């Protein structure tokens, strides 16, 4: 059996950085842009350095505020719900509809608004390359009125 060579300074690495970690969900919160987050993997739950993974819910009849994530990409997989409108682009001119089983990718610095016009919650598994609870969100209140 081949043993892995420990990197220089490995003795100073905390034990949690040297093994897999199983964690229950972190504390739920409403994000500044308006969706509900339930973190699983994050800086707060396991000390993640570059990853956030969790459940994101858009309540029925609700929408996010117009916003961008200045420094990170976001990926979602829609678990359940009816459908979710995703408006994006510099003038929020693009409308796409996400359904259960669809993946959604939002590049960094892309203006977007999510709208759930259904009577059921839209529930997603989400990941981003920013580990903190309050990620690099920038609100654009002047754009909120563009989406009916």
Short mmCIF file of C-alpha atoms in Angstrom, two decimals:
data_model
loop_
_atom_site.label_atom_id
_atom_site.label_comp_id
_atom_site.label_asym_id
_atom_site.label_seq_id
_atom_site.Cartn_x
_atom_site.Cartn_y
_atom_site.Cartn_z
CA UNK A 1 0.00 0.00 0.00
CA UNK A 2 1.29 3.45 -0.95
CA UNK A 3 1.11 6.12 1.72
CA UNK A 4 0.42 9.71 0.78
CA UNK A 5 3.23 12.07 1.64
CA UNK A 6 2.01 14.74 4.03
CA UNK A 7 2.50 18.30 2.80
CA UNK A 8 4.96 20.52 4.58
CA UNK A 9 3.40 21.90 7.77
CA UNK A 10 0.70 19.18 7.84
CA UNK A 11 1.09 18.77 11.61
CA UNK A 12 -0.36 22.26 12.06
CA UNK A 13 -3.53 21.43 10.08
CA UNK A 14 -6.62 21.23 12.29
CA UNK A 15 -8.08 17.69 12.55
CA UNK A 16 -11.31 18.79 10.83
CA UNK A 17 -9.23 19.83 7.80
CA UNK A 18 -7.77 16.34 7.55
CA UNK A 19 -10.93 14.24 7.44
CA UNK A 20 -14.37 14.19 5.92
CA UNK A 21 -17.08 15.94 7.92
CA UNK A 22 -20.75 15.00 8.20
CA UNK A 23 -22.94 17.88 9.28
CA UNK A 24 -26.62 18.52 9.74
CA UNK A 25 -28.13 21.61 8.18
CA UNK A 26 -27.00 24.95 9.50
CA UNK A 27 -29.27 27.69 10.74
CA UNK A 28 -31.86 28.80 8.17
CA UNK A 29 -31.97 32.45 7.14
CA UNK A 30 -33.66 34.77 4.67
CA UNK A 31 -31.09 36.16 2.25
CA UNK A 32 -30.87 39.88 1.63
CA UNK A 33 -32.31 39.34 -1.85
CA UNK A 34 -35.40 37.54 -0.48
CA UNK A 35 -35.02 33.75 -0.84
CA UNK A 36 -34.78 31.32 2.10
CA UNK A 37 -31.46 29.52 2.61
CA UNK A 38 -30.71 26.36 4.59
CA UNK A 39 -26.94 25.87 4.47
CA UNK A 40 -25.38 22.42 4.60
CA UNK A 41 -21.76 23.09 3.68
CA UNK A 42 -20.50 26.60 4.35
CA UNK A 43 -17.86 28.58 6.16
CA UNK A 44 -20.18 28.72 9.16
CA UNK A 45 -21.06 25.00 9.31
CA UNK A 46 -17.77 23.26 8.47
CA UNK A 47 -15.23 25.99 7.82
CA UNK A 48 -15.46 25.65 4.03
CA UNK A 49 -13.00 27.91 2.22
CA UNK A 50 -14.54 28.14 -1.27
CA UNK A 51 -17.88 26.32 -1.35
CA UNK A 52 -21.48 26.76 -0.22
CA UNK A 53 -24.00 23.94 -0.67
CA UNK A 54 -27.52 23.89 0.66
CA UNK A 55 -31.24 24.15 0.06
CA UNK A 56 -32.77 27.34 -1.33
CA UNK A 57 -36.52 27.93 -1.27
CA UNK A 58 -38.58 30.58 -3.01
CA UNK A 59 -41.92 30.73 -1.16
CA UNK A 60 -45.13 30.70 -3.20
CA UNK A 61 -46.14 34.06 -4.61
CA UNK A 62 -42.76 35.62 -3.78
CA UNK A 63 -39.80 36.96 -5.73
CA UNK A 64 -36.25 38.03 -5.12
CA UNK A 65 -35.07 41.59 -5.33
CA UNK A 66 -33.04 42.47 -8.44
CA UNK A 67 -29.44 41.60 -7.64
CA UNK A 68 -26.06 40.28 -8.75
CA UNK A 69 -23.52 38.12 -6.98
CA UNK A 70 -20.38 40.15 -7.57
CA UNK A 71 -17.76 37.47 -6.96
CA UNK A 72 -19.29 34.06 -7.39
CA UNK A 73 -21.02 31.66 -9.72
CA UNK A 74 -24.19 29.89 -8.62
CA UNK A 75 -25.65 26.54 -9.67
CA UNK A 76 -29.09 25.18 -8.78
CA UNK A 77 -31.01 21.97 -9.29
CA UNK A 78 -34.80 22.34 -8.95
CA UNK A 79 -36.10 19.58 -6.68
CA UNK A 80 -39.78 20.47 -6.47
CA UNK A 81 -42.42 23.08 -7.06
CA UNK A 82 -44.36 24.01 -10.17
CA UNK A 83 -42.06 26.37 -12.01
CA UNK A 84 -39.93 29.43 -11.36
CA UNK A 85 -39.41 32.41 -13.66
CA UNK A 86 -35.79 33.51 -13.95
CA UNK A 87 -35.33 37.01 -15.36
CA UNK A 88 -31.75 37.98 -16.22
CA UNK A 89 -29.62 40.32 -18.34
CA UNK A 90 -28.49 43.91 -17.97
CA UNK A 91 -32.09 45.11 -18.36
CA UNK A 92 -33.71 41.90 -17.04
CA UNK A 93 -34.81 41.34 -20.62
CA UNK A 94 -34.41 37.54 -20.65
CA UNK A 95 -37.17 35.35 -19.17
CA UNK A 96 -36.58 31.63 -18.70
CA UNK A 97 -38.76 29.12 -16.86
CA UNK A 98 -37.21 26.54 -14.56
CA UNK A 99 -39.05 23.27 -13.83
CA UNK A 100 -38.34 20.40 -11.40
CA UNK A 101 -35.42 18.38 -12.77
CA UNK A 102 -33.80 21.42 -14.45
CA UNK A 103 -30.36 22.80 -13.63
CA UNK A 104 -29.81 26.56 -13.50
CA UNK A 105 -26.48 28.38 -13.81
CA UNK A 106 -25.99 32.05 -12.90
CA UNK A 107 -22.57 33.52 -13.75
CA UNK A 108 -20.96 36.09 -11.47
CA UNK A 109 -22.16 39.66 -11.99
CA UNK A 110 -25.31 38.71 -13.94
CA UNK A 111 -28.36 40.74 -12.89
CA UNK A 112 -31.31 38.48 -12.08
CA UNK A 113 -34.69 38.15 -10.39
CA UNK A 114 -36.43 34.87 -9.50
CA UNK A 115 -40.25 34.88 -9.38
CA UNK A 116 -42.47 32.10 -8.00
CA UNK A 117 -46.01 32.81 -9.19
CA UNK A 118 -47.19 29.31 -8.14
CA UNK A 119 -49.04 28.30 -4.98
CA UNK A 120 -46.27 25.88 -3.92
CA UNK A 121 -42.69 26.56 -2.81
CA UNK A 122 -39.93 26.24 -5.43
CA UNK A 123 -37.18 24.18 -3.76
CA UNK A 124 -33.62 23.93 -5.07
CA UNK A 125 -30.30 22.36 -4.14
CA UNK A 126 -27.83 25.18 -4.63
CA UNK A 127 -24.06 25.53 -4.76
CA UNK A 128 -21.74 28.47 -5.18
CA UNK A 129 -18.04 29.16 -4.99
CA UNK A 130 -18.42 31.50 -2.01
CA UNK A 131 -18.63 29.85 1.41
CA UNK A 132 -20.23 32.53 3.57
CA UNK A 133 -23.84 32.97 4.60
CA UNK A 134 -24.10 36.53 3.27
CA UNK A 135 -22.36 36.19 -0.07
CA UNK A 136 -21.26 38.99 -2.39
CA UNK A 137 -24.79 40.14 -3.20
CA UNK A 138 -25.36 43.63 -4.60
CA UNK A 139 -28.96 44.86 -4.79
CA UNK A 140 -30.28 46.95 -7.70
CA UNK A 141 -33.53 48.46 -6.32
CA UNK A 142 -33.93 50.66 -9.39
CA UNK A 143 -34.47 47.46 -11.45
CA UNK A 144 -37.14 45.86 -9.22
CA UNK A 145 -40.04 47.52 -11.06
CA UNK A 146 -39.05 46.01 -14.42
CA UNK A 147 -40.56 42.61 -13.59
CA UNK A 148 -44.38 42.47 -13.44
#
